[in-house]
GROMACS .gro file of C-alpha atoms in nm:
model
  289
    1MET     CA    1   0.000   0.000   0.000
    2ALA     CA    2   0.129   0.347  -0.087
    3ARG     CA    3   0.278   0.550   0.199
    4ILE     CA    4   0.196   0.921   0.223
    5ALA     CA    5   0.380   1.165   0.452
    6ILE     CA    6   0.227   1.492   0.572
    7LEU     CA    7   0.500   1.756   0.594
    8GLY     CA    8   0.521   2.125   0.675
    9ARG     CA    9   0.638   2.375   0.933
   10PRO     CA   10   0.488   2.377   1.284
   11ASN     CA   11   0.122   2.463   1.347
   12VAL     CA   12  -0.006   2.449   0.988
   13GLY     CA   13  -0.263   2.179   1.071
   14LYS     CA   14  -0.083   1.856   0.981
   15SER     CA   15  -0.225   1.654   1.271
   16THR     CA   16  -0.579   1.780   1.209
   17LEU     CA   17  -0.540   1.672   0.847
   18PHE     CA   18  -0.407   1.333   0.961
   19ASN     CA   19  -0.712   1.287   1.183
   20ARG     CA   20  -0.937   1.359   0.884
   21PHE     CA   21  -0.766   1.087   0.683
   22VAL     CA   22  -0.788   0.822   0.955
   23GLY     CA   23  -1.145   0.917   1.042
   24ARG     CA   24  -1.094   0.982   1.414
   25LYS     CA   25  -0.897   1.200   1.652
   26LEU     CA   26  -0.594   0.977   1.668
   27ALA     CA   27  -0.327   1.250   1.684
   28ILE     CA   28  -0.325   1.508   1.963
   29THR     CA   29  -0.393   1.860   1.834
   30ASP     CA   30  -0.355   2.196   2.005
   31ASP     CA   31  -0.314   2.561   1.911
   32ARG     CA   32   0.042   2.555   2.041
   33PRO     CA   33   0.309   2.476   1.780
   34GLY     CA   34   0.529   2.170   1.815
   35VAL     CA   35   0.272   1.936   1.971
   36THR     CA   36   0.357   1.649   1.735
   37ARG     CA   37   0.709   1.513   1.788
   38ASP     CA   38   0.717   1.150   1.677
   39LEU     CA   39   0.600   0.990   1.354
   40ARG     CA   40   0.244   0.860   1.379
   41ASP     CA   41   0.118   0.606   1.124
   42GLY     CA   42  -0.243   0.536   1.036
   43ALA     CA   43  -0.469   0.372   0.780
   44GLY     CA   44  -0.587   0.660   0.564
   45ARG     CA   45  -0.884   0.679   0.334
   46LEU     CA   46  -1.026   0.945   0.107
   47GLY     CA   47  -1.336   0.837  -0.080
   48ASP     CA   48  -1.243   0.505  -0.242
   49LEU     CA   49  -0.869   0.567  -0.201
   50ARG     CA   50  -0.675   0.367   0.060
   51PHE     CA   51  -0.320   0.439   0.176
   52ASP     CA   52  -0.086   0.449   0.476
   53ILE     CA   53  -0.062   0.801   0.615
   54VAL     CA   54   0.216   0.941   0.835
   55ASP     CA   55   0.189   1.250   1.056
   56THR     CA   56   0.521   1.424   1.119
   57ALA     CA   57   0.664   1.692   1.345
   58GLY     CA   58   0.687   2.046   1.213
   59LEU     CA   59   1.004   2.099   1.016
   60GLU     CA   60   1.214   2.379   1.164
   61GLU     CA   61   1.557   2.527   1.103
   62ALA     CA   62   1.776   2.319   1.333
   63SER     CA   63   2.103   2.139   1.269
   64ASP     CA   64   2.248   2.072   1.614
   65ASP     CA   65   2.159   1.795   1.859
   66SER     CA   66   1.863   1.985   2.006
   67LEU     CA   67   1.515   1.839   2.034
   68PRO     CA   68   1.390   2.033   1.726
   69ALA     CA   69   1.686   1.898   1.528
   70ARG     CA   70   1.605   1.539   1.627
   71MET     CA   71   1.239   1.598   1.540
   72ARG     CA   72   1.343   1.734   1.200
   73ALA     CA   73   1.561   1.427   1.135
   74LEU     CA   74   1.263   1.198   1.196
   75SER     CA   75   1.043   1.405   0.964
   76GLU     CA   76   1.308   1.398   0.692
   77ARG     CA   77   1.326   1.022   0.731
   78ALA     CA   78   0.950   1.001   0.680
   79MET     CA   79   0.984   1.212   0.367
   80HIS     CA   80   1.246   0.981   0.216
   81GLU     CA   81   1.049   0.666   0.305
   82ALA     CA   82   0.721   0.798   0.161
   83ASP     CA   83   0.587   0.734  -0.187
   84ILE     CA   84   0.399   1.066  -0.190
   85CYS     CA   85   0.439   1.384   0.014
   86LEU     CA   86   0.161   1.624   0.114
   87PHE     CA   87   0.322   1.963   0.175
   88VAL     CA   88   0.095   2.170   0.401
   89VAL     CA   89   0.116   2.549   0.427
   90ASP     CA   90  -0.098   2.789   0.628
   91ALA     CA   91  -0.317   2.987   0.386
   92ARG     CA   92  -0.389   3.252   0.649
   93ALA     CA   93  -0.022   3.312   0.731
   94GLY     CA   94   0.092   3.298   0.369
   95VAL     CA   95   0.417   3.149   0.240
   96THR     CA   96   0.712   3.204   0.474
   97PRO     CA   97   1.088   3.175   0.408
   98LEU     CA   98   1.080   2.842   0.594
   99ASP     CA   99   0.808   2.718   0.357
  100GLN     CA  100   1.038   2.809   0.067
  101GLN     CA  101   1.324   2.613   0.224
  102LEU     CA  102   1.103   2.310   0.278
  103ALA     CA  103   0.982   2.332  -0.082
  104ASP     CA  104   1.346   2.322  -0.200
  105MET     CA  105   1.408   2.017   0.021
  106LEU     CA  106   1.105   1.837  -0.123
  107ARG     CA  107   1.210   1.926  -0.476
  108ARG     CA  108   1.553   1.771  -0.417
  109ALA     CA  109   1.393   1.456  -0.273
  110GLY     CA  110   1.231   1.389  -0.610
  111LYS     CA  111   0.906   1.251  -0.463
  112PRO     CA  112   0.557   1.330  -0.596
  113VAL     CA  113   0.433   1.631  -0.399
  114LEU     CA  114   0.086   1.778  -0.355
  115VAL     CA  115   0.070   2.126  -0.201
  116LEU     CA  116  -0.219   2.185   0.039
  117ALA     CA  117  -0.306   2.536   0.153
  118ASN     CA  118  -0.479   2.460   0.482
  119LYS     CA  119  -0.703   2.696   0.683
  120ALA     CA  120  -0.834   2.829   0.351
  121GLU     CA  121  -1.195   2.864   0.461
  122GLY     CA  122  -1.345   3.208   0.401
  123ARG     CA  123  -1.184   3.509   0.235
  124ALA     CA  124  -0.894   3.530   0.482
  125GLY     CA  125  -0.711   3.241   0.316
  126GLU     CA  126  -0.751   3.340  -0.050
  127ALA     CA  127  -0.428   3.538  -0.076
  128GLY     CA  128  -0.230   3.260   0.092
  129VAL     CA  129  -0.360   3.004  -0.159
  130LEU     CA  130  -0.235   3.218  -0.448
  131ASP     CA  131   0.098   3.278  -0.271
  132ALA     CA  132   0.154   2.901  -0.246
  133TYR     CA  133   0.188   2.877  -0.624
  134ALA     CA  134   0.519   3.063  -0.585
  135LEU     CA  135   0.662   2.750  -0.420
  136GLY     CA  136   0.698   2.604  -0.769
  137LEU     CA  137   0.557   2.263  -0.682
  138GLY     CA  138   0.256   2.268  -0.912
  139ASP     CA  139  -0.110   2.328  -0.844
  140VAL     CA  140  -0.225   2.423  -0.495
  141ILE     CA  141  -0.529   2.259  -0.334
  142ALA     CA  142  -0.720   2.479  -0.091
  143VAL     CA  143  -0.847   2.279   0.207
  144SER     CA  144  -0.973   2.324   0.559
  145ALA     CA  145  -0.881   2.023   0.770
  146GLU     CA  146  -1.081   2.168   1.059
  147HIS     CA  147  -1.404   2.206   0.860
  148GLY     CA  148  -1.359   1.929   0.605
  149GLU     CA  149  -1.352   2.156   0.300
  150GLY     CA  150  -1.163   2.091  -0.024
  151PHE     CA  151  -1.133   1.714   0.014
  152ASP     CA  152  -1.320   1.637  -0.309
  153GLU     CA  153  -1.059   1.836  -0.500
  154LEU     CA  154  -0.785   1.660  -0.306
  155ARG     CA  155  -0.938   1.321  -0.393
  156HIS     CA  156  -0.931   1.402  -0.765
  157ALA     CA  157  -0.570   1.522  -0.746
  158LEU     CA  158  -0.444   1.236  -0.529
  159GLY     CA  159  -0.608   0.951  -0.724
  160PRO     CA  160  -0.382   0.967  -1.034
  161VAL     CA  161  -0.069   1.013  -0.820
  162LEU     CA  162  -0.158   0.707  -0.612
  163ALA     CA  163  -0.218   0.507  -0.929
  164SER     CA  164   0.126   0.605  -1.060
  165VAL     CA  165   0.308   0.475  -0.750
  166GLU     CA  166   0.075   0.182  -0.679
  167PRO     CA  167  -0.057   0.027  -1.003
  168ASP     CA  168  -0.244  -0.249  -0.814
  169PRO     CA  169  -0.422  -0.077  -0.524
  170VAL     CA  170  -0.510  -0.281  -0.217
  171PRO     CA  171  -0.881  -0.368  -0.217
  172ASP     CA  172  -1.113  -0.259   0.063
  173MET     CA  173  -1.120  -0.583   0.267
  174ALA     CA  174  -1.417  -0.472   0.475
  175ALA     CA  175  -1.626  -0.437   0.161
  176ALA     CA  176  -1.497  -0.771   0.033
  177GLY     CA  177  -1.626  -0.953   0.341
  178ALA     CA  178  -1.299  -1.006   0.529
  179PRO     CA  179  -1.318  -1.225   0.840
  180ASP     CA  180  -1.382  -1.068   1.178
  181PRO     CA  181  -1.035  -0.980   1.314
  182ASP     CA  182  -1.151  -1.060   1.668
  183GLU     CA  183  -1.191  -1.423   1.561
  184ALA     CA  184  -0.870  -1.449   1.358
  185GLU     CA  185  -0.526  -1.572   1.466
  186LEU     CA  186  -0.239  -1.331   1.508
  187THR     CA  187  -0.152  -1.180   1.171
  188ALA     CA  188   0.010  -0.864   1.040
  189GLU     CA  189  -0.341  -0.715   1.030
  190ARG     CA  190  -0.418  -0.831   1.385
  191PRO     CA  191  -0.089  -0.845   1.578
  192LEU     CA  192  -0.030  -0.897   1.949
  193ARG     CA  193  -0.081  -0.550   2.099
  194ILE     CA  194   0.165  -0.446   2.370
  195ALA     CA  195   0.157  -0.113   2.555
  196VAL     CA  196   0.478   0.016   2.713
  197LEU     CA  197   0.414   0.252   3.003
  198GLY     CA  198   0.598   0.421   3.286
  199ARG     CA  199   0.685   0.757   3.436
  200PRO     CA  200   0.840   1.037   3.226
  201ASN     CA  201   1.200   0.975   3.121
  202ALA     CA  202   1.201   0.611   3.234
  203GLY     CA  203   1.339   0.497   2.897
  204LYS     CA  204   1.026   0.364   2.726
  205SER     CA  205   1.111   0.496   2.379
  206THR     CA  206   1.475   0.388   2.414
  207LEU     CA  207   1.360   0.036   2.505
  208ILE     CA  208   1.137   0.011   2.199
  209ASN     CA  209   1.415   0.142   1.975
  210ALA     CA  210   1.644  -0.130   2.116
  211VAL     CA  211   1.384  -0.397   2.039
  212LEU     CA  212   1.337  -0.262   1.685
  213GLY     CA  213   1.709  -0.228   1.626
  214GLU     CA  214   1.670   0.126   1.487
  215GLU     CA  215   1.608   0.482   1.604
  216ARG     CA  216   1.239   0.482   1.511
  217LEU     CA  217   1.115   0.683   1.811
  218LEU     CA  218   1.233   1.021   1.929
  219THR     CA  219   1.454   0.999   2.239
  220GLY     CA  220   1.671   1.229   2.445
  221PRO     CA  221   1.755   1.349   2.796
  222GLU     CA  222   1.449   1.578   2.812
  223ALA     CA  223   1.154   1.444   3.012
  224GLY     CA  224   0.816   1.425   2.841
  225ILE     CA  225   0.937   1.396   2.482
  226THR     CA  226   0.667   1.145   2.384
  227ARG     CA  227   0.319   1.298   2.368
  228ASP     CA  228   0.110   1.078   2.141
  229ALA     CA  229   0.074   0.704   2.194
  230ILE     CA  230   0.283   0.590   1.898
  231SER     CA  231   0.245   0.239   1.753
  232VAL     CA  232   0.520   0.047   1.573
  233ASP     CA  233   0.496  -0.297   1.416
  234LEU     CA  234   0.754  -0.576   1.427
  235ASP     CA  235   0.783  -0.948   1.377
  236TRP     CA  236   0.939  -1.122   1.679
  237ASN     CA  237   1.043  -1.477   1.590
  238GLY     CA  238   0.741  -1.515   1.366
  239VAL     CA  239   0.495  -1.348   1.604
  240PRO     CA  240   0.348  -1.025   1.464
  241MET     CA  241   0.342  -0.754   1.731
  242ARG     CA  242   0.239  -0.391   1.763
  243LEU     CA  243   0.415  -0.193   2.035
  244PHE     CA  244   0.257   0.124   2.174
  245ASP     CA  245   0.495   0.383   2.314
  246THR     CA  246   0.301   0.600   2.560
  247ALA     CA  247   0.361   0.936   2.722
  248GLY     CA  248   0.509   0.934   3.070
  249MET     CA  249   0.242   0.914   3.340
  250ARG     CA  250   0.253   1.084   3.678
  251LYS     CA  251   0.017   1.101   3.973
  252LYS     CA  252  -0.315   1.251   3.867
  253ALA     CA  253  -0.280   1.539   4.115
  254ARG     CA  254   0.043   1.650   3.943
  255VAL     CA  255  -0.105   1.662   3.594
  256GLN     CA  256  -0.228   2.019   3.540
  257ASP     CA  257  -0.125   2.117   3.187
  258LYS     CA  258  -0.391   2.058   2.920
  259LEU     CA  259  -0.144   1.901   2.679
  260GLU     CA  260  -0.015   1.658   2.942
  261LYS     CA  261  -0.374   1.560   3.023
  262LEU     CA  262  -0.436   1.485   2.653
  263SER     CA  263  -0.114   1.282   2.636
  264VAL     CA  264  -0.207   1.075   2.941
  265ALA     CA  265  -0.559   1.015   2.807
  266ASP     CA  266  -0.409   0.896   2.476
  267GLY     CA  267  -0.179   0.659   2.665
  268LEU     CA  268  -0.467   0.521   2.871
  269ARG     CA  269  -0.659   0.445   2.550
  270ALA     CA  270  -0.357   0.252   2.421
  271ILE     CA  271  -0.343   0.054   2.746
  272ARG     CA  272  -0.711  -0.038   2.721
  273PHE     CA  273  -0.661  -0.141   2.359
  274ALA     CA  274  -0.353  -0.354   2.436
  275GLU     CA  275  -0.352  -0.721   2.532
  276VAL     CA  276  -0.021  -0.697   2.719
  277THR     CA  277   0.130  -0.410   2.920
  278VAL     CA  278   0.498  -0.361   2.997
  279LEU     CA  279   0.592  -0.133   3.287
  280VAL     CA  280   0.929   0.042   3.252
  281MET     CA  281   1.092   0.176   3.568
  282ASP     CA  282   1.404   0.382   3.620
  283ALA     CA  283   1.626   0.188   3.860
  284ALA     CA  284   1.800   0.511   3.965
  285THR     CA  285   1.471   0.672   4.073
  286PRO     CA  286   1.293   0.578   4.397
  287PHE     CA  287   0.978   0.370   4.352
  288GLU     CA  288   0.659   0.572   4.380
  289THR     CA  289   0.309   0.432   4.425
   0.00000   0.00000   0.00000
């Protein structure tokens, strides 16, 4: 199945767009920039089109070993692994110098690119839609991920591009009468679901990276890096598994920030969905009930 990456600078609406594609609020969204940090995968659909969709962190100017630089590296990895890139700009803010830099990066990558001018509802976004043509990446599709506008136009533009990278599209198994996954054995479509939980900075993401044998999840010395409950698939000695990396959880009384509350709620959903939970503890930190 074709893999599509959603790319753009921070706070242009990438996660809201991702949620539209997957049909539910899977990614945490907030007015603050930089909410998304890891790569989040989902099963996307747009009309009769089916594809894998990847939400990414906002691409910023950063080249050191800072958290933004590590987030950018993951997003660039998603770009190179994708079959198609959706480049999202903010129609109300217009094209910025950073948008121009990202357009140059996408052009060098040589991947099919569709430019989406998000937040284009009403007259306030009209000028920004026209400005986006200056990026030199072809036609611009005006959308509103928040209000669901412009997705018919996006469907007509995306269909031929998908066909060019995936000549034999995967059929809709639900429509074809696929077996109930709750009654099936463990398969790639229904793997063993394992949630990894623990306090902030206990090493949950590092543990999953070690199991995967690659730096798939964002890690670092900063506490609270993981915000969304991120799922990754692997095959362990023939057993298909899906690991859920969750945000660090603290005592309820200590959780005051809205974003932390959303992160914890997302982690709790992953725990309820999982069949196995793994608790990670920091041996250097005193045990806390």
